[in-house]
PDB file of C-alpha atoms in Angstrom:
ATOM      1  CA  UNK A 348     -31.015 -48.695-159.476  1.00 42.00           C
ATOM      2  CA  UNK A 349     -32.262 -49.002-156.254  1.00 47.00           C
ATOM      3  CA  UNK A 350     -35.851 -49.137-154.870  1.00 51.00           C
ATOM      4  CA  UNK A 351     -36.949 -45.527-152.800  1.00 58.00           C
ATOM      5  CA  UNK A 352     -39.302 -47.804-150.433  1.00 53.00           C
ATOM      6  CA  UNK A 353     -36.892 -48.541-147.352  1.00 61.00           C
ATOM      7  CA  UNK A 354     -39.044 -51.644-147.283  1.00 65.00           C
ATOM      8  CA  UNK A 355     -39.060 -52.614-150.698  1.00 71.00           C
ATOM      9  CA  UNK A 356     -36.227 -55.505-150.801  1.00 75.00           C
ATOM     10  CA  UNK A 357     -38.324 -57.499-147.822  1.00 86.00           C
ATOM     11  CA  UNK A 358     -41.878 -57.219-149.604  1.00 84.00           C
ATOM     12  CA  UNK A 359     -40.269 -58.338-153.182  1.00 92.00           C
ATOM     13  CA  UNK A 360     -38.023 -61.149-151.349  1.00 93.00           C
ATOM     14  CA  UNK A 361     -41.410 -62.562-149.486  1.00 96.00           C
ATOM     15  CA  UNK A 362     -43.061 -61.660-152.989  1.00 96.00           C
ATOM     16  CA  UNK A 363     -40.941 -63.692-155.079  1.00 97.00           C
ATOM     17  CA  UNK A 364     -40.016 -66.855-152.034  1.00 97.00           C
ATOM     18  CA  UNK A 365     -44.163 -66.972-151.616  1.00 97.00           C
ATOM     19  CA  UNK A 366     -44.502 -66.608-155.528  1.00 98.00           C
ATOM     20  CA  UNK A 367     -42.709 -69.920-156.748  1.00 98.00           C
ATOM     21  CA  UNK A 368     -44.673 -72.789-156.838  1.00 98.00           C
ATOM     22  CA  UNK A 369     -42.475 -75.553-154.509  1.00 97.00           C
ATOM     23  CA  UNK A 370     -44.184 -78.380-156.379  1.00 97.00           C
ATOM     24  CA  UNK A 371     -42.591 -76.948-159.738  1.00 98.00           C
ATOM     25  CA  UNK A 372     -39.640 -75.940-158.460  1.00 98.00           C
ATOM     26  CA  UNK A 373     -36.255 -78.206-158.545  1.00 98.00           C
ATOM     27  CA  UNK A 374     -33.152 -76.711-156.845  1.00 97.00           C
ATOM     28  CA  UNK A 375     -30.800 -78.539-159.049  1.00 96.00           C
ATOM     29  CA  UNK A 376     -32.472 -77.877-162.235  1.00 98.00           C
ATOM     30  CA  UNK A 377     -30.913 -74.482-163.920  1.00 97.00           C
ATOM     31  CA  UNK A 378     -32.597 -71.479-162.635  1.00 98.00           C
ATOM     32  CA  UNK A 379     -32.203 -68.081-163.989  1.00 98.00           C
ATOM     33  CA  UNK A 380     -32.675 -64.727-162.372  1.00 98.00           C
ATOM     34  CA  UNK A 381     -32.992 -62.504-165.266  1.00 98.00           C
ATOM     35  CA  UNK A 382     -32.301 -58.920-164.946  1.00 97.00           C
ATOM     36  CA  UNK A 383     -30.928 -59.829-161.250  1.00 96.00           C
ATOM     37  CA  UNK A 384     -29.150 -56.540-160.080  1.00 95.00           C
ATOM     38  CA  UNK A 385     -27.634 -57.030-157.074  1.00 95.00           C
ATOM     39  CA  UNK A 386     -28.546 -60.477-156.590  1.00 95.00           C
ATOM     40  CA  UNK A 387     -31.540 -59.814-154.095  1.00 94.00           C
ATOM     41  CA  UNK A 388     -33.977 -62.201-156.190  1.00 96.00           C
ATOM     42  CA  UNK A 389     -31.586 -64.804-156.450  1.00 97.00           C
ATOM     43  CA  UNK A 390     -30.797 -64.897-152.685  1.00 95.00           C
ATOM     44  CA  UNK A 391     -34.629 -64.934-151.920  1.00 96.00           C
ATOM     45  CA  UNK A 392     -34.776 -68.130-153.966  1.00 97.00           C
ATOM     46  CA  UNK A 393     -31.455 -69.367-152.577  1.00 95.00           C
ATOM     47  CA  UNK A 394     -32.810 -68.380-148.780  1.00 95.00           C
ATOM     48  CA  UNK A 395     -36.037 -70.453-149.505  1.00 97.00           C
ATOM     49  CA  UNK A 396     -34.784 -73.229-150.904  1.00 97.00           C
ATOM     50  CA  UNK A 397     -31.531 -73.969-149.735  1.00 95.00           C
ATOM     51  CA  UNK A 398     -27.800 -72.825-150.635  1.00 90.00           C
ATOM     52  CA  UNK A 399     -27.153 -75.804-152.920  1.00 92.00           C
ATOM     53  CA  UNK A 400     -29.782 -74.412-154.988  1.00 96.00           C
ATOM     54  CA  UNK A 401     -28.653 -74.041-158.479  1.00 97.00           C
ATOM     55  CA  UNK A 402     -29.347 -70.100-159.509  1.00 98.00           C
ATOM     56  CA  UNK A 403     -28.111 -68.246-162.134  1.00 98.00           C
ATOM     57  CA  UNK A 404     -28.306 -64.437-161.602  1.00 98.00           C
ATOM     58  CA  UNK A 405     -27.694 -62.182-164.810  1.00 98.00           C
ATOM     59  CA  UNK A 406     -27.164 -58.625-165.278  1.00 98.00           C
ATOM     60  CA  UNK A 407     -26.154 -55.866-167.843  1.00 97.00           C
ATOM     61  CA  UNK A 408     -24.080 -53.478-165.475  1.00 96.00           C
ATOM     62  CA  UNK A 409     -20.494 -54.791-163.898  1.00 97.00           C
ATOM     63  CA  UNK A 410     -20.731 -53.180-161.140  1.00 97.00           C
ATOM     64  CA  UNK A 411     -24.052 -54.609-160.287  1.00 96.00           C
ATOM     65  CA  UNK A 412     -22.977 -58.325-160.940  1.00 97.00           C
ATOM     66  CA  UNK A 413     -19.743 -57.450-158.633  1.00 97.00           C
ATOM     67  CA  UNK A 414     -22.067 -56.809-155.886  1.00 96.00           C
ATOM     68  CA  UNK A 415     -24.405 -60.052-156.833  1.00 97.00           C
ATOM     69  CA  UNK A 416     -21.288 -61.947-156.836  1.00 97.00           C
ATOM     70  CA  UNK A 417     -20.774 -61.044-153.482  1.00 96.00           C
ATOM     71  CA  UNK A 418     -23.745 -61.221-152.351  1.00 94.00           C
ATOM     72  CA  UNK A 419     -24.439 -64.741-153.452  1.00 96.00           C
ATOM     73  CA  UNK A 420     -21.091 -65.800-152.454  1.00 94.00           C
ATOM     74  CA  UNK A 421     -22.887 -67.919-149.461  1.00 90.00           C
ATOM     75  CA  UNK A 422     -24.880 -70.084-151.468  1.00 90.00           C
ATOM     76  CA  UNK A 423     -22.702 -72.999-153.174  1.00 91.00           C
ATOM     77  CA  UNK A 424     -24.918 -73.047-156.111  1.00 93.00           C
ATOM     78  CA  UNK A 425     -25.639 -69.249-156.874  1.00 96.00           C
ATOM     79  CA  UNK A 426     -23.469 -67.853-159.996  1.00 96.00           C
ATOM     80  CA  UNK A 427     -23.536 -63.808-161.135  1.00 98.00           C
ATOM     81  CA  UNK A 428     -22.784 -63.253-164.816  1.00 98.00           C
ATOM     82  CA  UNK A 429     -22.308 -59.808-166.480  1.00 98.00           C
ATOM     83  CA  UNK A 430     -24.225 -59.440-169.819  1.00 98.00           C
ATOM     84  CA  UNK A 431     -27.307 -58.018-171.586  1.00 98.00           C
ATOM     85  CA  UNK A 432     -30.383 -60.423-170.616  1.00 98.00           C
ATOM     86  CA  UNK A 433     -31.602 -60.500-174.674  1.00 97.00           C
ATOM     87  CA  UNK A 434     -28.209 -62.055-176.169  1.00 98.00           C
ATOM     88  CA  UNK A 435     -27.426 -63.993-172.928  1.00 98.00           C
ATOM     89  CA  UNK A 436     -30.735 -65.953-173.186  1.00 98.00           C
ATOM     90  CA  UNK A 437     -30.285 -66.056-176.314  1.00 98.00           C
ATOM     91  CA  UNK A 438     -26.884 -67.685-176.903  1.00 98.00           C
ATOM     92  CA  UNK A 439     -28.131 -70.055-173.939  1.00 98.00           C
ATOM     93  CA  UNK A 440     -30.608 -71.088-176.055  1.00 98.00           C
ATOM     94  CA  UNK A 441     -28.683 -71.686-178.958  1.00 98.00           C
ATOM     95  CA  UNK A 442     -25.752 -73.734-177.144  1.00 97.00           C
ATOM     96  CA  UNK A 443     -27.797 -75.382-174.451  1.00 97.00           C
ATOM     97  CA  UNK A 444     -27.382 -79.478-175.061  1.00 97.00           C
ATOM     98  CA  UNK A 445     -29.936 -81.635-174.883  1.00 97.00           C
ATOM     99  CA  UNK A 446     -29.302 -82.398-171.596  1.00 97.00           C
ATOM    100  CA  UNK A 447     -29.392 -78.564-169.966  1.00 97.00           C
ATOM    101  CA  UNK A 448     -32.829 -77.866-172.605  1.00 97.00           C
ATOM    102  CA  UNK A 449     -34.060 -80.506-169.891  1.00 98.00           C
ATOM    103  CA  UNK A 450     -32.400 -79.035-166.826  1.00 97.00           C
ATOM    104  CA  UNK A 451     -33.877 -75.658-168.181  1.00 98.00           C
ATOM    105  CA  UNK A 452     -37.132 -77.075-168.854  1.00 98.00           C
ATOM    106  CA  UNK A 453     -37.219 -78.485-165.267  1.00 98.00           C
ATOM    107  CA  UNK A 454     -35.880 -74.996-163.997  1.00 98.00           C
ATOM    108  CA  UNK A 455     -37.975 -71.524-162.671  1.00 98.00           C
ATOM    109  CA  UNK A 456     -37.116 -68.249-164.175  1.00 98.00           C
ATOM    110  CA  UNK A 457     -37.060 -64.879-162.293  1.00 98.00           C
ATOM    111  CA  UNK A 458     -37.625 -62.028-164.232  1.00 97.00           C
ATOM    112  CA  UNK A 459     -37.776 -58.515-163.147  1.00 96.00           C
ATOM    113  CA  UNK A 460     -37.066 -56.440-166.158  1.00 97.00           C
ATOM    114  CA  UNK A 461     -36.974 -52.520-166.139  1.00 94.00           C
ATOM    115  CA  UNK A 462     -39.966 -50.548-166.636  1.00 91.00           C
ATOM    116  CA  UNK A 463     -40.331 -51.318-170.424  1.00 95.00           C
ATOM    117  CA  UNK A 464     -40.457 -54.748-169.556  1.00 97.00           C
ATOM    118  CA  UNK A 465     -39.062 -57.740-171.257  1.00 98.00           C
ATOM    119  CA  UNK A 466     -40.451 -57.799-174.699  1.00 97.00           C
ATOM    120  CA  UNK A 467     -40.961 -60.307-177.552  1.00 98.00           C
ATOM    121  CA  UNK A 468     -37.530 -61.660-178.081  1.00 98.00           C
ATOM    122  CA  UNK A 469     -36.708 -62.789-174.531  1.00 98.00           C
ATOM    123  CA  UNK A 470     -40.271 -63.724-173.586  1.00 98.00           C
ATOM    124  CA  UNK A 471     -40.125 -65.843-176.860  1.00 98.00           C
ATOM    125  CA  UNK A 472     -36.848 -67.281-176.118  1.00 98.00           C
ATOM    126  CA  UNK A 473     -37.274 -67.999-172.439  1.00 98.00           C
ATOM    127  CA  UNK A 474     -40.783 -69.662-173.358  1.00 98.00           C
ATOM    128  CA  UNK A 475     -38.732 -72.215-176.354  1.00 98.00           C
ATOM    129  CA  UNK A 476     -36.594 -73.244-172.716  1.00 98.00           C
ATOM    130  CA  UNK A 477     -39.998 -74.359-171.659  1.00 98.00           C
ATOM    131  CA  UNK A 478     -38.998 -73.211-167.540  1.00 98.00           C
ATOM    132  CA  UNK A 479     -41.704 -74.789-165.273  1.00 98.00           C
ATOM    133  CA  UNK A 480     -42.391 -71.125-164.294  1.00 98.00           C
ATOM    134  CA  UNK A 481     -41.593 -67.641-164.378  1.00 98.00           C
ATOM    135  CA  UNK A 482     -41.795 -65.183-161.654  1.00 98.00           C
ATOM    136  CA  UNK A 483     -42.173 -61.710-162.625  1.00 98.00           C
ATOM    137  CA  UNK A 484     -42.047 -58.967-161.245  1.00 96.00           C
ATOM    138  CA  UNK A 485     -43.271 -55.842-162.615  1.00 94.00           C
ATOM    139  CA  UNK A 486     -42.817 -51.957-162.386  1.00 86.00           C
ATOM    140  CA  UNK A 487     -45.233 -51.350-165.309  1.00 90.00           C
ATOM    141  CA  UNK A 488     -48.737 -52.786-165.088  1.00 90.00           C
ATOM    142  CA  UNK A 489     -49.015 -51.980-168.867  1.00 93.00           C
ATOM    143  CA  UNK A 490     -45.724 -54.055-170.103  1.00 96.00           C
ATOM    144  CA  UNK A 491     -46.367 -56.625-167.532  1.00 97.00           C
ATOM    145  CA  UNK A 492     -49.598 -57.228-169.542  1.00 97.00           C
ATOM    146  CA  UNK A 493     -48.250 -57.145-172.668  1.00 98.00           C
ATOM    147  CA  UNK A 494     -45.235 -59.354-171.750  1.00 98.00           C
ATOM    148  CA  UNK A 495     -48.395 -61.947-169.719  1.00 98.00           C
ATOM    149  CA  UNK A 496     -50.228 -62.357-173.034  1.00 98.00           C
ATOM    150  CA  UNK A 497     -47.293 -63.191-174.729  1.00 98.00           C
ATOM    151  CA  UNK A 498     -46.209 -65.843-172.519  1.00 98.00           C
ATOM    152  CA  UNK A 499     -49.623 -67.072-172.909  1.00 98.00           C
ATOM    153  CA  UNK A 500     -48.954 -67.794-176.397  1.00 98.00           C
ATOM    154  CA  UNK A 501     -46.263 -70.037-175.872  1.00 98.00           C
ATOM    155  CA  UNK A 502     -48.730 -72.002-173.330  1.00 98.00           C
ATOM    156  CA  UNK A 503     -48.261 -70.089-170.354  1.00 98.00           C
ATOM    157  CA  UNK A 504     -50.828 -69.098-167.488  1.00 98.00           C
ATOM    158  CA  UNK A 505     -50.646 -66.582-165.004  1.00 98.00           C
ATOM    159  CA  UNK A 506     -51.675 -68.613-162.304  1.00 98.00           C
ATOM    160  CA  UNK A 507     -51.197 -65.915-158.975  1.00 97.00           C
ATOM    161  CA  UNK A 508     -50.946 -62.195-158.815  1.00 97.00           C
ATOM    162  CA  UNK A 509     -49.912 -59.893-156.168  1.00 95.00           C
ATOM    163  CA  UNK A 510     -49.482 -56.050-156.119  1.00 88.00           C
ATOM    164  CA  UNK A 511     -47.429 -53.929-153.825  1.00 85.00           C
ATOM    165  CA  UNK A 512     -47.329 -49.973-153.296  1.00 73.00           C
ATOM    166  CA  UNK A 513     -44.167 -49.566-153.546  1.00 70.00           C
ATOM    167  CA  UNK A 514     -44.382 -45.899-154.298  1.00 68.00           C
ATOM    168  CA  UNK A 515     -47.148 -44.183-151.799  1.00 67.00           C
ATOM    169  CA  UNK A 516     -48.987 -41.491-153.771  1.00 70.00           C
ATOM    170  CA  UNK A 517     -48.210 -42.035-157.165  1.00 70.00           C
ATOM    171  CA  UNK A 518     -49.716 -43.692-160.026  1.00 71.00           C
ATOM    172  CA  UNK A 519     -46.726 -46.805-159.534  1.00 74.00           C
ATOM    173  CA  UNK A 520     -47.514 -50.384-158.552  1.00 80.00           C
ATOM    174  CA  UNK A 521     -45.148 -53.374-158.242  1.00 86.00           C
ATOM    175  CA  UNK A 522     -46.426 -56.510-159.690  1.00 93.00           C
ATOM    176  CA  UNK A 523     -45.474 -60.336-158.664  1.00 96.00           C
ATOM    177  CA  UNK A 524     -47.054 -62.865-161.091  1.00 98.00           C
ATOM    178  CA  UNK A 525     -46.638 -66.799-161.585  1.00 98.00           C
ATOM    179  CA  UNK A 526     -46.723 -68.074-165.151  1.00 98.00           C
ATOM    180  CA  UNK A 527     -46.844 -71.536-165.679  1.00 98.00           C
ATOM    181  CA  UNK A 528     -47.119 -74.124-168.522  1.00 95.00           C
ATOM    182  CA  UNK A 529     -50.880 -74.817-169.060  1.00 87.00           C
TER     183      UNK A 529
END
């Protein structure tokens, strides 16, 4: 999957570099692009803040994580790994030592889920890492709300908003939002 907009990879890499909070962000803490594709997120983050910057990009389809691979292959501290975002989360969660829960806790999450969004189980599970923030970005205003209020449950606050029109004359909107621990 690919955005139509020829300039939609430059709006959502200024979206997302403008979106994290530098106070809250730590480039050695471990940060997770969720749902990363082709590593474009990661590389926004890794542009912005430097190529030591420790980013984790994960993805469902090979292919894709070939390309992020690749992609990221400048930045020293950027990793692609293949797998389905719910069970990789997941399983971090479950095997993370004390020690990475407070690298995690320290770190920013990207998430840009497909149009159904993320949904209980990994909001829940990325909230119990406790990430100083998530940036998401949204295809679906409706499951971006839904996924909002349940990060606000765990604490979370959607502290800045911005929305693109990525697809002229349709009913479609991108979303960037900042959650943060209140």
């Amino acid at each position: 999957f690919w955005q139509v907009h020829r300039s939609a990879a430059e709006a959502l890499t200024e979206a997302v570099q403008t979106a994290i909070d530098g106070d809250l962000f730590d480039p050695l803490a471990h940060n997770l692009d969720l749902y990363g594709g082709v590593g474009l997120l990661a590389a926004a983050v890794g542009d912005r803040f430097g190529p030591a910057t420790r980013i984790t990009s994960v993805e469902s389809d090979p292919r894709a994580t070939d390309f992020a691979a690749e992609n990221l292959s400048e930045w020293l501290g950027a990793r692609a790994e293949t797998g389905r975002v719910e069970r990789w989360v997941r399983e971090l969660a479950a095997a993370a030592s004390p020690t990475e829960r407070a690298r995690l806790a320290k770190g920013t999450v990207v998430l840009d889920p497909p149009r159904s969004g993320a949904g209980k189980d990994v909001v829940d599970t990325i909230a119990g890492l406790t990430p100083a923030q998530v940036v998401y970005v949204a295809c679906d205003p409706v499951a971006f709300a839904r996924d909002v209020e349940l990060f606000q449950r765990h604490g979370y606050e959607l502290t800045a908003l911005r929305a693109f029109d990525l697809f002229p004359n349709t009913h479609h909107v991108e979303a960037v939002g900042t959650l943060t621990r209140s």
